[in-house]
Structure formats: structure tokens, C-alpha cells
Short mmCIF file of C-alpha atoms and ligand atoms in Angstrom, two decimals:
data_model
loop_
_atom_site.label_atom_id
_atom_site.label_comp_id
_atom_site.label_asym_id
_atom_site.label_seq_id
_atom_site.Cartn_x
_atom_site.Cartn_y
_atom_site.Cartn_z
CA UNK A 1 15.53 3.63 14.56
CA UNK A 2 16.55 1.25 17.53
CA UNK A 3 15.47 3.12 20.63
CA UNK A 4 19.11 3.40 22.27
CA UNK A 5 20.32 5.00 18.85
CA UNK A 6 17.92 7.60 19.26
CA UNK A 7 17.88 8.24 22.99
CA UNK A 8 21.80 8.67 22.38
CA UNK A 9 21.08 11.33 19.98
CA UNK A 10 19.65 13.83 21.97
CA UNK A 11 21.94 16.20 22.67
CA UNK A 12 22.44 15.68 26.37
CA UNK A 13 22.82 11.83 26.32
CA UNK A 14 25.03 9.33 24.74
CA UNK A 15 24.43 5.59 23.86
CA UNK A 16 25.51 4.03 27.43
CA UNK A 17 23.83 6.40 29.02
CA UNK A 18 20.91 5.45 27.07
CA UNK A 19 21.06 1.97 27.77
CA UNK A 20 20.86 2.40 31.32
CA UNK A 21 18.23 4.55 31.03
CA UNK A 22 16.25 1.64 29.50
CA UNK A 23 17.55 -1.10 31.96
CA UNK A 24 16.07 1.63 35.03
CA UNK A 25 12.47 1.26 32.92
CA UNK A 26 12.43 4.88 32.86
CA UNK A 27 11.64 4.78 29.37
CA UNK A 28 8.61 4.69 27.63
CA UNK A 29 6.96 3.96 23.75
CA UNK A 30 3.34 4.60 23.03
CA UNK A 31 2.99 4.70 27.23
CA UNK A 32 4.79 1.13 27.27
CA UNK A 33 7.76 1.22 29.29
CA UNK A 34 10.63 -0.43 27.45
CA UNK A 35 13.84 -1.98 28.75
CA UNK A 36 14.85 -3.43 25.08
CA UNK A 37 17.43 -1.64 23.13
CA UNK A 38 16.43 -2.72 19.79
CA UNK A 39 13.13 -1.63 20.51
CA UNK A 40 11.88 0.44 17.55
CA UNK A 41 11.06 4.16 17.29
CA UNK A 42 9.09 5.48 14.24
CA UNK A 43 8.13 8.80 13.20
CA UNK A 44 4.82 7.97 14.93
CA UNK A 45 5.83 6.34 18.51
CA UNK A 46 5.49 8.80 21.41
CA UNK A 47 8.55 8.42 23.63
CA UNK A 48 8.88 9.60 26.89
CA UNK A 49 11.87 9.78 29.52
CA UNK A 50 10.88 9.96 32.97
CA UNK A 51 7.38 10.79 32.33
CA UNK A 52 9.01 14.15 30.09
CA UNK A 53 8.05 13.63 26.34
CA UNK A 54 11.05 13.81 24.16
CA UNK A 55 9.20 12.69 20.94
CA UNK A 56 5.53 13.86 20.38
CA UNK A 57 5.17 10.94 17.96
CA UNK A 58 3.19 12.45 14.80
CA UNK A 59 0.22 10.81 13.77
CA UNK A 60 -0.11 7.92 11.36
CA UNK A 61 -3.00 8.57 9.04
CA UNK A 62 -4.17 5.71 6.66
CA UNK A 63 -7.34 6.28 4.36
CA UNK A 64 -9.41 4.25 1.37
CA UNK A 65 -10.29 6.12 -2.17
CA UNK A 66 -12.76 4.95 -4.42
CA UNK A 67 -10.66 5.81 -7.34
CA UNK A 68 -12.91 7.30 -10.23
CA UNK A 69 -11.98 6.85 -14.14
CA UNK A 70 -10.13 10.26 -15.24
CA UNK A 71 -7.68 10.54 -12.89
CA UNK A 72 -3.63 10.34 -12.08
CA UNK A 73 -2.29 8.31 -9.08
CA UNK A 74 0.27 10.74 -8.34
CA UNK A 75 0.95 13.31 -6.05
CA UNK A 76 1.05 15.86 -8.30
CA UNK A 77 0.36 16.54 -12.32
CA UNK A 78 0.61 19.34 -14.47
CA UNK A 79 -2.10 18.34 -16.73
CA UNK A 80 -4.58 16.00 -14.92
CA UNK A 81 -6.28 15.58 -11.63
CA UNK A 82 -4.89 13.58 -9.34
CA UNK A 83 -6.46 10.92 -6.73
CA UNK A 84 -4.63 13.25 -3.74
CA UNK A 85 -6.76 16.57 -5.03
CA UNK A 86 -10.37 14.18 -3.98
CA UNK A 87 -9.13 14.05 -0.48
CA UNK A 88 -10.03 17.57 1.56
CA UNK A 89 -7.33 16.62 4.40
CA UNK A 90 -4.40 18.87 5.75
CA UNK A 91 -0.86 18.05 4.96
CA UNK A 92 -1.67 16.47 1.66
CA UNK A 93 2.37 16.96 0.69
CA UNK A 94 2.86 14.35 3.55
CA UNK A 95 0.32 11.14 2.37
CA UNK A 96 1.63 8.97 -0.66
CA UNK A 97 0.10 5.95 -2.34
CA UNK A 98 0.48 2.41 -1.55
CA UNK A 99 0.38 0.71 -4.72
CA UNK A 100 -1.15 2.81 -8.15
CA UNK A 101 -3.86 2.30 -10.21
CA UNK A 102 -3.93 3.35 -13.82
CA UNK A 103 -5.47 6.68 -14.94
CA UNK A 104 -8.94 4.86 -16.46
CA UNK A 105 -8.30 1.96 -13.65
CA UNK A 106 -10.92 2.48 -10.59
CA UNK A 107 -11.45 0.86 -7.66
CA UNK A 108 -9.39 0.51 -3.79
CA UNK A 109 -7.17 2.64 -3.30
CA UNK A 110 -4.95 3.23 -0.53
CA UNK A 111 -3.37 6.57 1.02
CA UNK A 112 -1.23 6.89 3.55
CA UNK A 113 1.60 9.32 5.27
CA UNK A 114 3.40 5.62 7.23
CA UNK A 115 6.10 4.16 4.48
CA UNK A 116 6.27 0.93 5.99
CA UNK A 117 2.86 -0.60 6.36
CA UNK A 118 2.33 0.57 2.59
CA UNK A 119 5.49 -1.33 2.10
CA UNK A 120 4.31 -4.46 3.84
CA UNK A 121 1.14 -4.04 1.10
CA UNK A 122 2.36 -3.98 -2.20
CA UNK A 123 5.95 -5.61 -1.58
CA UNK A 124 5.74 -8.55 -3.77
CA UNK A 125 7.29 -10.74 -0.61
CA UNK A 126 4.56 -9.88 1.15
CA UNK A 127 2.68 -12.01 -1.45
CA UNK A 128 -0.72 -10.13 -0.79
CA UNK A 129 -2.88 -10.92 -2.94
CA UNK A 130 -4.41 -7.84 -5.22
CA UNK A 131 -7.92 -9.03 -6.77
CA UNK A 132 -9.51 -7.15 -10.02
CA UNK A 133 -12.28 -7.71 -11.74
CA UNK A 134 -11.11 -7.18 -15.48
CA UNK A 135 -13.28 -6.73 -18.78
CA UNK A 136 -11.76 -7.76 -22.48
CA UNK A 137 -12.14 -6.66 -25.95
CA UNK A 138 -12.75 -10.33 -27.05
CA UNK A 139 -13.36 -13.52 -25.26
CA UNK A 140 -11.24 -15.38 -22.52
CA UNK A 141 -10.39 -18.58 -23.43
CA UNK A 142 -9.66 -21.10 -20.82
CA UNK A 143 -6.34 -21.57 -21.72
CA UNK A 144 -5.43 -18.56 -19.96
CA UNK A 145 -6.10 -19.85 -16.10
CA UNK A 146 -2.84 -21.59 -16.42
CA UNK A 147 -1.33 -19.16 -18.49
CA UNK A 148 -1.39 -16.55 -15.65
CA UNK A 149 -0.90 -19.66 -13.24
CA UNK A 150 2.16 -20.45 -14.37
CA UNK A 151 3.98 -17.03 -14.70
CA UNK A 152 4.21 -14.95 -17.68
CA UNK A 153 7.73 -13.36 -18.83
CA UNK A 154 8.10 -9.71 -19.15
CA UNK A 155 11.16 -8.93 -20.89
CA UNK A 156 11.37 -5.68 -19.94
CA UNK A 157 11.93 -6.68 -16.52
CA UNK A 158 13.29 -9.48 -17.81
CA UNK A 159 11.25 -11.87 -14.99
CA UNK A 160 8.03 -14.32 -15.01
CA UNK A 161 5.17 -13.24 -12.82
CA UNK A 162 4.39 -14.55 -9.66
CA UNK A 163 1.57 -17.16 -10.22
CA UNK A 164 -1.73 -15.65 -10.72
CA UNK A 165 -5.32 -16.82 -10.00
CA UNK A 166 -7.65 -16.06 -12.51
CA UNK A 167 -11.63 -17.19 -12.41
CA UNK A 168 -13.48 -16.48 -15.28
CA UNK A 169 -16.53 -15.05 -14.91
CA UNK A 170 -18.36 -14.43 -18.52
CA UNK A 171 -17.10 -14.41 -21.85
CA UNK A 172 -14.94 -11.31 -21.48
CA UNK A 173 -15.17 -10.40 -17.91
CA UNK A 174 -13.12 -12.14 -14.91
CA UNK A 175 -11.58 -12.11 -11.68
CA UNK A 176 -7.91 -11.73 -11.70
CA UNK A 177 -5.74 -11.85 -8.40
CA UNK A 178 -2.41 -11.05 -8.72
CA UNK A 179 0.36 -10.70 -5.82
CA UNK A 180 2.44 -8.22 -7.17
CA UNK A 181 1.94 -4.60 -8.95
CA UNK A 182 4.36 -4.53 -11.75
CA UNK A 183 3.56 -1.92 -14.45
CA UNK A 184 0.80 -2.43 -15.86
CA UNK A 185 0.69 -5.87 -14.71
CA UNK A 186 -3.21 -6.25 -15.84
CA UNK A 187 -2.82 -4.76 -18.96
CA UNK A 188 0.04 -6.62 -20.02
CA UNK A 189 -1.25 -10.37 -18.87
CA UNK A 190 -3.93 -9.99 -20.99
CA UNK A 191 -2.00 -8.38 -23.52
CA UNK A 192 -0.11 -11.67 -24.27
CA UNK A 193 -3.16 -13.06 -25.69
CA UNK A 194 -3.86 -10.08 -28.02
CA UNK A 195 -6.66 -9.31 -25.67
CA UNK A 196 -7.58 -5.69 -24.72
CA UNK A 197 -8.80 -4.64 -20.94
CA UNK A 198 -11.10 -2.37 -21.50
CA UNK A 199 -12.95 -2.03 -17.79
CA UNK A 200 -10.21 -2.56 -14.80
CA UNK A 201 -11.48 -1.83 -11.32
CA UNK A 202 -9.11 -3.08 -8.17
CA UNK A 203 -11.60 -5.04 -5.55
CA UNK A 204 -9.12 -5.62 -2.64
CA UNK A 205 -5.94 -5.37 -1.88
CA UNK A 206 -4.89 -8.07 0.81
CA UNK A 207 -7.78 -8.29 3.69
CA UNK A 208 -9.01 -4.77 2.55
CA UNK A 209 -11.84 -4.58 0.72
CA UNK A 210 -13.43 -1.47 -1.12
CA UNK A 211 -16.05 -0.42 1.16
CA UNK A 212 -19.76 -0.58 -0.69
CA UNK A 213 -20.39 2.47 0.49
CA UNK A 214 -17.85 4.60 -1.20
CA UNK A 215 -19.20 5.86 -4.82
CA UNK A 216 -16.63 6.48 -7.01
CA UNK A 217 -14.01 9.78 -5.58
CA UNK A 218 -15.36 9.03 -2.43
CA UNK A 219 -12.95 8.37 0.55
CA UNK A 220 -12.49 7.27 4.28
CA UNK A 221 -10.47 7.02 7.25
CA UNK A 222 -9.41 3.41 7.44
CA UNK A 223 -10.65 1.40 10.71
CA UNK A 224 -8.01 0.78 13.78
CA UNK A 225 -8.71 -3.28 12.77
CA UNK A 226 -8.19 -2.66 9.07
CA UNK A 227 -4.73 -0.90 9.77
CA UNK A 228 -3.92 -3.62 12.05
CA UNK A 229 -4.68 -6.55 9.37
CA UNK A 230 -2.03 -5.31 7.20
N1 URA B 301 -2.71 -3.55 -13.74
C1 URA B 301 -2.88 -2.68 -14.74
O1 URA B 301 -2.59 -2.99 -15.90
N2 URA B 301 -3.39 -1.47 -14.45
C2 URA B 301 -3.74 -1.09 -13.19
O2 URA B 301 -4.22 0.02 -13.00
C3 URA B 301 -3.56 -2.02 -12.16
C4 URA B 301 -3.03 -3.24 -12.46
#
């Protein structure tokens, strides 16, 4: 929300009132004093008026899983387990995931409570590039670099993938990057060759890179520079 909006919704202050507030710098975001209007408050900025905090700000909290085989990506599940019971954190109600991974799928994932960064991820406008490493029932031809490079139709959505990179790496394993995360996007590339995935494990999504040191169920906070390369 556009910081004279919500300055002008506290009860004892309207929107002009607001404004000059802002244009006497007695304002502050995230201990920045702000004269701009359209400046931006989240859930997470700290806001203060004359020094008084008005908005605490709450904290954004971003982490990595090491998604095992065997489990949901949901938030909840009446039957299975899902990736947010592997992470001992508080407020678990308040994290969602930015961008799924199928139940026998493993690999990066990413959890986070801040809707817009895990927007700017897996938007396909974003065009962030989401790299697997992908093992077949039966061989991969070479026909199907420029199969995937050129687009593939899905009726269902009734549009043509975003042109895909694929590097093959043996005769049924490769390295598939892929800029958006349609259902089963993986799955069904393949699929239009009659060829079955049978091992799909999610390497990086954008400049994040599943960190070594995470066995599979395994999670951690994400780095200040990691959050910021998004
Ligand atoms: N594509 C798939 O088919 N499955 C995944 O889990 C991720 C991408």
C-alpha cells in the first residue's frame, strides 16, 4: 500500500494530512525517512511517525528445503506428509511455497511467509529460469533439444511453452531448464515423446542454487544476498 494511503488510515489522520506529514520528513520506512507518497508499505516495513512506531513491520522469513521423495508440496494433507511438517519453525500456517515440486520430485525448494518475492520467482514474466536434472524410461533422442526449444502445445491450457533449454547428458538422463512451472511441466515435455521421467530433482531456481550441504528433508534460512538476488 502507497504510504499516504496508509498513514491516512489511521484513525486520527486523513490523506492531506498525511501528505504533509511526508513533505515535513517526519516519516520514516525501515529507519529511512521518506517524503514520497507512493512510497510502498508492506506487511514487513517498519514505519514510524515522529520517531513513534505506528507499524512494527513483521518479519519476512525466506528458507531452502531439500525436498525428499514421499512427500506433498502443500500446506496441509490428510493423507501424506507434507514439505511444511520437515520445517520445526513457529507460525508454520503463515509460510507458503514458491513454486511446487511433485510428490516423488526432490530437489530446491523454496518457503516463504512474503507473497511477492515468491511471485517475482515463479511468475513466468519473470522468465527465471528453473533447471532439473531429469531421468527417462528410454533414450533421448536429439530431436528433442529443439523440440522443447521451440515450445510445445498443451491443450489443456491451450498454450505452447516458453522455449526451453535442454542439454543432454547420457542416454536417458539430462538437464532441462525451463522458465515457467506449469503443471507438470517436466512430466508432460517428455511425455510428448512417449518418454517416462522416472528421477526428477529441481537444481536451481533462478540464481538459487540447492545448497550441497542440505541432505534430502534438510532445510535453511536463506542468506540476506540470496533474498536480495531474487
Ligand atoms: N515438472 C514436473 O513434471 N514435476 C515437477 O515436480 C516439477 C516440474
Amino acid at each position: 500500500m502507497r504510504i499516504d494511503r496508509f498513514l491516512g488510515n489511521l484513525p486520527h489522520l486523513n490523506r492531506q494530512q498525511a501528505r504533509l506529514l511526508l513533505a515535513q520528513q517526519r516519516v520514516r520506512i525501515d529507519g529511512r525517512p521518506v517524503t514520497d507518497a507512493m512510497a510502498e508499505v508492506r506487511e514487513f516495513s517498519r514505519v514510524e511517525l515522529d520517531g513513534e512506531v505506528v507499524q512494527a513491520g513483521k518479519p519476512a522469513r525466506y528458507f531452502m528445503l531439500h525436498k525428499p521423495m514421499g512427500c506433498v508440496s502443500a500446506t496441509r494433507d490428510p493423507e501424506h506428509k507434507t514439505v511444511l511438517e520437515l520445517l520445526d519453525e513457529p507460525d508454520l500456517h503463515e509460510l507458503h511455497i514458491a513454486g511446487r515440486l511433485d510428490y516423488n520430485t526432490t530437489g530446491l525448494l523454496l518457503i516463504t511467509n512474503d507473497g511477492s518475492w515468491s511471485r517475482r520467482l515463479t511468475q513466468p514474466q519473470t522468465k527465471l529460469p528453473k533447471r532439473y536434472y531429469v531421468e527417462t524410461e528410454r533414450q533421448i533422442g536429439p530431436e528433442y533439444v529443439q523440440t522443447f526449444a521451440q515450445g510445445l502445445y498443451f491443450a489443456f491450457e491451450d498454450l505452447t511453452t516458453l522455449p526451453a533449454q535442454l542439454q543432454i547428458l547420457g542416454p536417458r538422463s539430462a538437464r532441462l531448464s525451463i522458465v515457467e512451472g506449469r503443471y507438470h511441466q517436466v512430466k508432460r515435455m517428455f511425455g510428448h515423446f512417449d518418454n517416462k521421467v522416472v528421477r526428477l530433482h529441481r537444481e536451481s531456481m533462478g540464481p538459487l542454487i540447492l545448497d550441497p550441504a542440505l541432505a534430502p528433508g534438510e532445510y535453511r534460512p536463506l542468506h540476506t544476498a540470496e533474498i536480495e538476488q531474487v
